[in-house]
GROMACS .gro file of C-alpha atoms in nm:
model
  403
    1MET     CA    1   3.025  -8.310   8.811
    2ASN     CA    2   2.999  -7.939   8.837
    3PRO     CA    3   3.365  -7.802   8.778
    4VAL     CA    4   3.297  -7.455   8.941
    5ARG     CA    5   3.186  -7.605   9.240
    6GLN     CA    6   3.470  -7.826   9.256
    7ILE     CA    7   3.714  -7.565   9.212
    8GLN     CA    8   3.560  -7.328   9.465
    9ASN     CA    9   3.568  -7.618   9.725
   10TYR     CA   10   3.898  -7.725   9.677
   11ASN     CA   11   4.022  -7.367   9.728
   12ALA     CA   12   3.812  -7.271  10.022
   13GLY     CA   13   4.010  -7.144  10.311
   14ARG     CA   14   4.287  -6.987  10.084
   15GLU     CA   15   4.437  -6.637  10.126
   16ALA     CA   16   4.182  -6.416   9.919
   17GLU     CA   17   4.431  -6.179   9.765
   18ARG     CA   18   4.681  -6.475   9.616
   19LEU     CA   19   4.379  -6.661   9.545
   20GLN     CA   20   4.247  -6.396   9.312
   21LEU     CA   21   4.562  -6.389   9.123
   22LYS     CA   22   4.528  -6.772   9.072
   23TYR     CA   23   4.179  -6.730   8.942
   24LYS     CA   24   4.293  -6.434   8.706
   25LYS     CA   25   4.579  -6.661   8.571
   26MET     CA   26   4.359  -6.967   8.512
   27ARG     CA   27   4.135  -6.733   8.313
   28GLU     CA   28   4.421  -6.675   8.060
   29SER     CA   29   4.393  -7.018   7.866
   30ALA     CA   30   4.306  -7.368   7.891
   31PHE     CA   31   4.663  -7.450   7.953
   32VAL     CA   32   4.699  -7.248   8.260
   33PHE     CA   33   4.344  -7.373   8.380
   34LEU     CA   34   4.505  -7.724   8.351
   35ARG     CA   35   4.809  -7.625   8.558
   36GLY     CA   36   4.576  -7.490   8.829
   37SER     CA   37   4.319  -7.757   8.858
   38CYS     CA   38   4.513  -8.064   8.917
   39HIS     CA   39   4.245  -8.199   9.157
   40LEU     CA   40   3.975  -8.174   8.894
   41PHE     CA   41   4.203  -8.346   8.633
   42TYR     CA   42   4.209  -8.652   8.862
   43ALA     CA   43   3.856  -8.648   8.960
   44ARG     CA   44   3.772  -8.663   8.577
   45LEU     CA   45   4.038  -8.944   8.506
   46PRO     CA   46   3.855  -9.255   8.383
   47LYS     CA   47   3.889  -9.539   8.658
   48THR     CA   48   3.919  -9.849   8.447
   49SER     CA   49   4.166 -10.005   8.187
   50VAL     CA   50   4.528  -9.883   8.202
   51PHE     CA   51   4.446  -9.646   8.461
   52ARG     CA   52   4.382  -9.933   8.713
   53SER     CA   53   4.583 -10.211   8.547
   54ALA     CA   54   4.926 -10.028   8.525
   55PRO     CA   55   5.208 -10.103   8.764
   56PRO     CA   56   5.213  -9.871   9.076
   57VAL     CA   57   5.493  -9.617   9.083
   58TRP     CA   58   5.600  -9.321   9.280
   59CYS     CA   59   5.507  -9.021   9.070
   60CYS     CA   60   5.524  -8.641   9.054
   61GLY     CA   61   5.140  -8.622   9.040
   62ASP     CA   62   5.120  -8.285   8.877
   63LEU     CA   63   5.316  -8.359   8.563
   64HIS     CA   64   5.292  -8.117   8.288
   65ILE     CA   65   5.514  -7.999   8.006
   66GLU     CA   66   5.610  -7.665   8.227
   67ASN     CA   67   5.699  -7.875   8.526
   68PHE     CA   68   6.042  -7.983   8.391
   69GLY     CA   69   6.330  -7.746   8.436
   70SER     CA   70   6.671  -7.675   8.510
   71TYR     CA   71   6.828  -7.640   8.879
   72LYS     CA   72   7.135  -7.675   9.061
   73GLY     CA   73   7.195  -8.008   9.255
   74ASP     CA   74   7.322  -8.043   9.603
   75ASN     CA   75   7.658  -8.127   9.418
   76ARG     CA   76   7.633  -7.776   9.263
   77GLN     CA   77   7.598  -7.900   8.893
   78SER     CA   78   7.295  -7.791   8.686
   79TYR     CA   79   7.079  -8.051   8.552
   80PHE     CA   80   6.712  -8.072   8.391
   81ASP     CA   81   6.440  -8.285   8.537
   82ALA     CA   82   6.093  -8.270   8.672
   83ASN     CA   83   6.084  -8.015   8.930
   84ASP     CA   84   5.748  -7.998   9.125
   85PHE     CA   85   5.656  -8.296   9.385
   86ASP     CA   86   5.347  -8.135   9.582
   87GLU     CA   87   5.110  -8.388   9.452
   88SER     CA   88   5.336  -8.675   9.465
   89ALA     CA   89   5.179  -8.997   9.558
   90LEU     CA   90   5.203  -9.382   9.478
   91ALA     CA   91   4.987  -9.433   9.177
   92PRO     CA   92   4.959  -9.644   8.853
   93ALA     CA   93   5.242  -9.545   8.623
   94SER     CA   94   4.984  -9.437   8.354
   95TRP     CA   95   4.866  -9.129   8.581
   96ASP     CA   96   5.185  -8.907   8.527
   97LEU     CA   97   5.212  -9.018   8.187
   98VAL     CA   98   4.832  -8.942   8.069
   99ARG     CA   99   4.848  -8.597   8.252
  100VAL     CA  100   5.173  -8.492   8.078
  101LEU     CA  101   5.050  -8.626   7.745
  102CYS     CA  102   4.708  -8.434   7.788
  103SER     CA  103   4.894  -8.096   7.873
  104LEU     CA  104   5.090  -8.118   7.570
  105ARG     CA  105   4.780  -8.118   7.365
  106VAL     CA  106   4.620  -7.851   7.572
  107ALA     CA  107   4.956  -7.641   7.561
  108ALA     CA  108   4.944  -7.689   7.181
  109ASP     CA  109   4.552  -7.586   7.121
  110SER     CA  110   4.625  -7.286   7.356
  111GLY     CA  111   4.904  -7.142   7.166
  112ALA     CA  112   5.155  -7.209   7.441
  113LEU     CA  113   5.394  -7.378   7.191
  114GLY     CA  114   5.398  -7.098   6.947
  115PRO     CA  115   5.187  -7.085   6.598
  116ALA     CA  116   5.120  -7.392   6.395
  117LYS     CA  117   5.190  -7.642   6.666
  118ALA     CA  118   4.830  -7.752   6.715
  119LYS     CA  119   4.829  -7.983   6.406
  120ASP     CA  120   5.144  -8.136   6.541
  121ALA     CA  121   5.012  -8.226   6.899
  122ARG     CA  122   4.946  -8.583   6.821
  123ALA     CA  123   5.263  -8.657   6.675
  124LEU     CA  124   5.426  -8.488   6.953
  125MET     CA  125   5.245  -8.695   7.203
  126GLN     CA  126   5.340  -9.004   7.032
  127THR     CA  127   5.687  -8.916   7.033
  128LEU     CA  128   5.680  -8.861   7.440
  129LEU     CA  129   5.480  -9.177   7.448
  130HIS     CA  130   5.721  -9.400   7.282
  131ALA     CA  131   6.021  -9.240   7.437
  132TYR     CA  132   5.876  -9.328   7.775
  133ALA     CA  133   5.793  -9.687   7.711
  134ASP     CA  134   6.129  -9.759   7.524
  135THR     CA  135   6.321  -9.598   7.799
  136LEU     CA  136   6.131  -9.824   8.049
  137ALA     CA  137   6.188 -10.112   7.822
  138ALA     CA  138   6.557 -10.032   7.831
  139SER     CA  139   6.552 -10.063   8.193
  140LYS     CA  140   6.835  -9.832   8.284
  141ALA     CA  141   6.799  -9.488   8.472
  142TYR     CA  142   7.024  -9.202   8.348
  143TRP     CA  143   7.002  -8.826   8.398
  144ILE     CA  144   7.063  -8.503   8.219
  145GLU     CA  145   7.302  -8.263   8.286
  146ARG     CA  146   7.504  -8.006   8.059
  147ASP     CA  147   7.729  -8.263   7.883
  148THR     CA  148   7.467  -8.509   7.800
  149ALA     CA  149   7.188  -8.261   7.728
  150GLN     CA  150   7.066  -8.209   7.341
  151GLY     CA  151   6.887  -7.958   7.142
  152PRO     CA  152   6.681  -7.695   7.361
  153VAL     CA  153   6.768  -7.833   7.679
  154LYS     CA  154   7.151  -7.823   7.612
  155ALA     CA  155   7.104  -7.440   7.487
  156LEU     CA  156   6.923  -7.372   7.826
  157LEU     CA  157   7.184  -7.537   8.032
  158ASP     CA  158   7.463  -7.393   7.860
  159GLY     CA  159   7.317  -7.066   7.899
  160LEU     CA  160   7.299  -7.106   8.290
  161ARG     CA  161   7.685  -7.015   8.286
  162GLN     CA  162   7.605  -6.673   8.215
  163ARG     CA  163   7.377  -6.634   8.530
  164LYS     CA  164   7.516  -6.465   8.839
  165ARG     CA  165   7.388  -6.490   9.190
  166GLN     CA  166   7.455  -6.099   9.220
  167LYS     CA  167   7.249  -6.003   8.921
  168PHE     CA  168   6.950  -6.234   9.068
  169ILE     CA  169   6.979  -6.093   9.419
  170ASP     CA  170   6.989  -5.740   9.291
  171GLU     CA  171   6.655  -5.822   9.075
  172ARG     CA  172   6.472  -5.958   9.360
  173THR     CA  173   6.598  -5.686   9.657
  174GLU     CA  174   6.673  -5.344   9.694
  175THR     CA  175   6.863  -5.124   9.953
  176LYS     CA  176   6.687  -4.903  10.201
  177ASP     CA  177   6.876  -4.669  10.461
  178GLY     CA  178   7.166  -4.887  10.402
  179ARG     CA  179   6.980  -5.236  10.460
  180ARG     CA  180   6.897  -5.484  10.201
  181MET     CA  181   6.550  -5.573  10.173
  182LEU     CA  182   6.321  -5.777   9.955
  183ARG     CA  183   6.148  -5.592   9.644
  184VAL     CA  184   5.805  -5.588   9.713
  185ASP     CA  185   5.657  -5.532   9.378
  186ASN     CA  186   5.311  -5.722   9.383
  187ASP     CA  187   5.429  -5.935   9.091
  188LYS     CA  188   5.693  -6.180   9.266
  189ALA     CA  189   5.649  -6.044   9.622
  190LEU     CA  190   5.366  -5.905   9.844
  191LYS     CA  191   5.449  -5.735  10.209
  192ALA     CA  192   5.411  -5.979  10.496
  193SER     CA  193   5.276  -5.871  10.822
  194ARG     CA  194   5.464  -5.817  11.113
  195ALA     CA  195   5.335  -6.155  11.280
  196GLN     CA  196   5.438  -6.342  10.968
  197ARG     CA  197   5.769  -6.200  10.970
  198GLU     CA  198   5.835  -6.290  11.323
  199ALA     CA  199   5.688  -6.634  11.286
  200VAL     CA  200   5.929  -6.711  10.983
  201LYS     CA  201   6.223  -6.553  11.173
  202ALA     CA  202   6.144  -6.787  11.475
  203LEU     CA  203   6.111  -7.079  11.254
  204MET     CA  204   6.454  -6.998  11.081
  205GLY     CA  205   6.629  -6.949  11.404
  206ARG     CA  206   6.540  -7.294  11.510
  207PHE     CA  207   6.637  -7.431  11.172
  208ALA     CA  208   6.958  -7.254  11.194
  209LYS     CA  209   7.055  -7.429  11.509
  210THR     CA  210   7.048  -7.765  11.332
  211GLN     CA  211   7.269  -7.644  11.053
  212PRO     CA  212   7.658  -7.679  11.046
  213ASP     CA  213   7.681  -7.298  10.962
  214PRO     CA  214   7.397  -7.120  11.148
  215ARG     CA  215   7.500  -6.767  11.058
  216PHE     CA  216   7.415  -6.842  10.688
  217TYR     CA  217   7.063  -6.861  10.795
  218LYS     CA  218   7.039  -6.511  10.958
  219VAL     CA  219   6.702  -6.351  10.838
  220LEU     CA  220   6.725  -6.020  10.669
  221ASP     CA  221   6.357  -5.977  10.527
  222VAL     CA  222   6.074  -6.173  10.481
  223ALA     CA  223   5.777  -6.123  10.218
  224ARG     CA  224   5.477  -6.341  10.081
  225ARG     CA  225   5.584  -6.514   9.772
  226ILE     CA  226   5.399  -6.516   9.423
  227ALA     CA  227   5.467  -6.799   9.222
  228GLY     CA  228   5.329  -7.114   9.049
  229THR     CA  229   4.956  -7.142   8.961
  230GLY     CA  230   4.825  -7.443   9.133
  231SER     CA  231   4.975  -7.334   9.485
  232LEU     CA  232   4.840  -6.956   9.468
  233GLY     CA  233   4.656  -6.891   9.792
  234LEU     CA  234   4.858  -7.120  10.009
  235ASP     CA  235   5.096  -6.993  10.289
  236ARG     CA  236   5.413  -6.910  10.095
  237TYR     CA  237   5.730  -6.689  10.174
  238VAL     CA  238   6.055  -6.601  10.021
  239VAL     CA  239   6.335  -6.524  10.296
  240LEU     CA  240   6.635  -6.294  10.211
  241VAL     CA  241   6.895  -6.475  10.433
  242GLN     CA  242   7.282  -6.347  10.519
  243GLY     CA  243   7.416  -6.659  10.315
  244LYS     CA  244   7.779  -6.606  10.277
  245GLY     CA  245   7.802  -6.237  10.345
  246SER     CA  246   7.821  -5.949  10.088
  247PRO     CA  247   7.486  -5.877   9.888
  248ASP     CA  248   7.602  -6.093   9.606
  249ASN     CA  249   7.621  -6.378   9.830
  250HIS     CA  250   7.303  -6.345  10.005
  251TYR     CA  251   7.062  -6.634   9.945
  252LEU     CA  252   6.685  -6.644   9.866
  253LEU     CA  253   6.472  -6.933  10.012
  254ASP     CA  254   6.132  -7.042   9.934
  255LEU     CA  255   5.896  -7.148  10.239
  256LYS     CA  256   5.590  -7.318  10.113
  257ARG     CA  257   5.285  -7.498  10.279
  258SER     CA  258   5.225  -7.851  10.217
  259LEU     CA  259   4.900  -8.020  10.165
  260PRO     CA  260   4.795  -8.360  10.110
  261SER     CA  261   4.811  -8.491   9.733
  262SER     CA  262   4.505  -8.403   9.550
  263LEU     CA  263   4.530  -8.764   9.399
  264LEU     CA  264   4.455  -8.923   9.720
  265PRO     CA  265   4.092  -8.939   9.704
  266HIS     CA  266   4.108  -9.121   9.361
  267LEU     CA  267   4.349  -9.375   9.456
  268ARG     CA  268   4.283  -9.759   9.566
  269LEU     CA  269   4.673  -9.787   9.646
  270ALA     CA  270   4.756  -9.779   9.991
  271GLN     CA  271   5.004  -9.511  10.088
  272PRO     CA  272   5.269  -9.531  10.339
  273ARG     CA  273   5.278  -9.323  10.652
  274TRP     CA  274   5.501  -9.016  10.670
  275PRO     CA  275   5.603  -8.958  11.024
  276GLY     CA  276   5.712  -8.613  10.934
  277GLY     CA  277   5.403  -8.518  10.762
  278GLU     CA  278   5.334  -8.387  10.408
  279ALA     CA  279   5.634  -8.194  10.387
  280ALA     CA  280   5.837  -8.477  10.465
  281ARG     CA  281   5.665  -8.667  10.193
  282ILE     CA  282   5.751  -8.416   9.915
  283VAL     CA  283   6.122  -8.384  10.027
  284GLU     CA  284   6.139  -8.750  10.036
  285LEU     CA  285   5.975  -8.825   9.684
  286GLN     CA  286   6.164  -8.517   9.526
  287GLN     CA  287   6.509  -8.675   9.631
  288ARG     CA  288   6.381  -9.025   9.539
  289LEU     CA  289   6.261  -8.938   9.197
  290GLN     CA  290   6.524  -8.695   9.094
  291ALA     CA  291   6.877  -8.835   8.974
  292VAL     CA  292   7.045  -8.555   9.195
  293PRO     CA  293   6.816  -8.373   9.446
  294LEU     CA  294   6.784  -7.992   9.441
  295ALA     CA  295   7.049  -7.832   9.700
  296LEU     CA  296   6.902  -7.702  10.041
  297LEU     CA  297   6.556  -7.905  10.073
  298HIS     CA  298   6.403  -7.958  10.408
  299PRO     CA  299   6.076  -8.034  10.568
  300VAL     CA  300   6.005  -7.794  10.851
  301LYS     CA  301   5.705  -7.672  11.064
  302LEU     CA  302   5.555  -7.310  11.088
  303ASP     CA  303   5.309  -7.276  11.364
  304GLY     CA  304   5.254  -7.641  11.357
  305GLN     CA  305   5.189  -7.677  10.987
  306PRO     CA  306   5.418  -7.861  10.734
  307PHE     CA  307   5.632  -7.637  10.516
  308VAL     CA  308   5.882  -7.729  10.255
  309LEU     CA  309   6.204  -7.503  10.281
  310ARG     CA  310   6.427  -7.477   9.968
  311GLU     CA  311   6.685  -7.254   9.804
  312LEU     CA  312   6.563  -7.013   9.533
  313GLN     CA  313   6.841  -7.010   9.257
  314PRO     CA  314   6.953  -6.802   8.955
  315SER     CA  315   7.005  -7.156   8.766
  316GLU     CA  316   6.620  -7.244   8.779
  317ASP     CA  317   6.447  -7.211   8.448
  318ARG     CA  318   6.222  -7.362   8.182
  319VAL     CA  319   6.276  -7.407   7.824
  320ALA     CA  320   6.044  -7.128   7.636
  321LEU     CA  321   5.837  -7.338   7.454
  322ASP     CA  322   5.692  -7.051   7.221
  323THR     CA  323   6.037  -6.943   7.107
  324LEU     CA  324   6.152  -7.279   6.977
  325GLY     CA  325   6.177  -7.282   6.602
  326ARG     CA  326   5.910  -7.363   6.343
  327GLY     CA  327   6.065  -7.677   6.257
  328GLY     CA  328   5.970  -7.993   6.437
  329LYS     CA  329   6.329  -8.116   6.565
  330ASP     CA  330   6.345  -7.898   6.869
  331PHE     CA  331   5.995  -7.980   6.989
  332GLU     CA  332   6.052  -8.374   6.923
  333GLN     CA  333   6.385  -8.352   7.115
  334LEU     CA  334   6.217  -8.189   7.398
  335VAL     CA  335   5.897  -8.392   7.440
  336ALA     CA  336   6.130  -8.716   7.375
  337THR     CA  337   6.339  -8.591   7.662
  338MET     CA  338   6.042  -8.539   7.910
  339GLY     CA  339   5.930  -8.893   7.818
  340ARG     CA  340   6.265  -9.043   7.905
  341LEU     CA  341   6.286  -8.848   8.247
  342LEU     CA  342   5.949  -8.976   8.337
  343ALA     CA  343   6.051  -9.328   8.285
  344TRP     CA  344   6.405  -9.297   8.452
  345ALA     CA  345   6.218  -9.155   8.762
  346GLN     CA  346   6.001  -9.453   8.790
  347LEU     CA  347   6.294  -9.681   8.718
  348ARG     CA  348   6.482  -9.511   8.992
  349SER     CA  349   6.230  -9.529   9.266
  350ALA     CA  350   6.123  -9.908   9.167
  351GLY     CA  351   6.059 -10.155   9.426
  352ARG     CA  352   6.026  -9.877   9.721
  353GLN     CA  353   5.732  -9.864   9.978
  354GLY     CA  354   5.477 -10.044   9.733
  355SER     CA  355   5.631  -9.945   9.399
  356ALA     CA  356   5.668 -10.216   9.109
  357SER     CA  357   5.977 -10.350   9.068
  358ALA     CA  358   6.204 -10.263   8.790
  359ASP     CA  359   6.115 -10.606   8.600
  360GLU     CA  360   5.755 -10.497   8.609
  361LEU     CA  361   5.833 -10.185   8.467
  362ILE     CA  362   6.038 -10.323   8.216
  363ASP     CA  363   5.746 -10.565   8.104
  364PHE     CA  364   5.515 -10.276   8.087
  365GLY     CA  365   5.730 -10.076   7.875
  366GLN     CA  366   5.762 -10.357   7.648
  367ARG     CA  367   5.412 -10.401   7.596
  368LYS     CA  368   5.230 -10.214   7.320
  369LYS     CA  369   4.861 -10.283   7.350
  370TRP     CA  370   4.802 -10.011   7.613
  371ARG     CA  371   4.974  -9.739   7.431
  372GLY     CA  372   4.704  -9.650   7.153
  373LYS     CA  373   4.442  -9.658   7.436
  374LEU     CA  374   4.630  -9.418   7.669
  375LEU     CA  375   4.723  -9.181   7.360
  376ASP     CA  376   4.331  -9.177   7.312
  377ALA     CA  377   4.248  -9.116   7.672
  378ALA     CA  378   4.472  -8.822   7.687
  379MET     CA  379   4.308  -8.666   7.383
  380ASP     CA  380   3.972  -8.730   7.574
  381CYS     CA  381   4.124  -8.575   7.876
  382ALA     CA  382   4.245  -8.265   7.673
  383ASP     CA  383   3.885  -8.232   7.539
  384GLN     CA  384   3.735  -8.240   7.867
  385VAL     CA  385   3.984  -7.984   7.996
  386GLN     CA  386   3.901  -7.734   7.735
  387ARG     CA  387   3.512  -7.800   7.832
  388ASP     CA  388   3.591  -7.727   8.202
  389ALA     CA  389   3.793  -7.423   8.105
  390HIS     CA  390   3.520  -7.297   7.917
  391ASP     CA  391   3.256  -7.336   8.197
  392PHE     CA  392   3.522  -7.163   8.447
  393ASN     CA  393   3.591  -6.851   8.216
  394GLN     CA  394   3.197  -6.819   8.198
  395ALA     CA  395   3.177  -6.814   8.562
  396TYR     CA  396   3.476  -6.610   8.611
  397ASP     CA  397   3.328  -6.350   8.368
  398ASP     CA  398   3.007  -6.374   8.567
  399GLY     CA  399   3.181  -6.269   8.893
  400VAL     CA  400   3.138  -6.595   9.045
  401PHE     CA  401   3.486  -6.613   9.181
  402ALA     CA  402   3.527  -6.244   9.276
  403ALA     CA  403   3.649  -6.194   9.620
   0.00000   0.00000   0.00000
């Protein structure tokens, strides 16, 4: 398999300007490369042993240690959970697990966890693995909010109390001739064309008519959004809407193109039909897997293509891994939390449209034989990511990915 060709083929047709930003980010480290090449990870995944025999579950698909974070739910309370479901699919329970374990090893080797963590990577991987399996065996799905959080997650959620919408809006916008507009800084936002702005305004106008307060969705400005790694190059917009009135009560919305999951070519499991298309899949599975779904989350269509519309929030954030203390306690608490969150999501969605029953997941968690094999496989996957990243870096430096 030629990883360079795989990456070129997968990203063919994406918007050139933001695709170049994606490739530039992937060149930064093997960890960023992993985040930007989910399709390649699953093409490399072994097709035998626990990767076929594990019970089927609804999975995130692109689970790695930076796809956990804080957000405000539709009940307006803050939670910590997995937060990216673009690649979600029905897959063996081991697939999400091996990817998040692999990401932990690659992040440690790449320095993303701060100094002196590479030597602790296997122990941290074991902590996450055992937390996941023991939580499955315990058979009860919980959630993490401010009152139940511990360690660095608690510090993150406590810190959200100080974040105000007015500051968030002020950072992302500016006033010109008395009009509030998005800040086009070529970092978080790029200028949208007139045709793009008009298409988004028309969509929001249609969407507003289906909502209790149509005035909330009055569009003030539209820009092309820069965010994430894997999705860079896809059509994506940030939309400034009227919200509840004054500038500090304006809202920002994210409008993101939805593609089929990159897991599909490698799955034997039959997938259900999603009448509303790929955006409906993403929204439905996010609502199913999170204990409390994200506020304002809808599948929509722009120019006939599926998009996910959601709120951008000042409360969205991740634990800054490289700022955690040198001691192991914070890291152990954090990765154990990730393992439990994964198990809770699988238990929460058990028995739905082909996923295993709770009893089957409990049995899987209680068995121990597969754990060592999966941990070894995650280490092998991490080594393969490093080799593929090296090949990508050489090709990038040789100008293969130039616009």
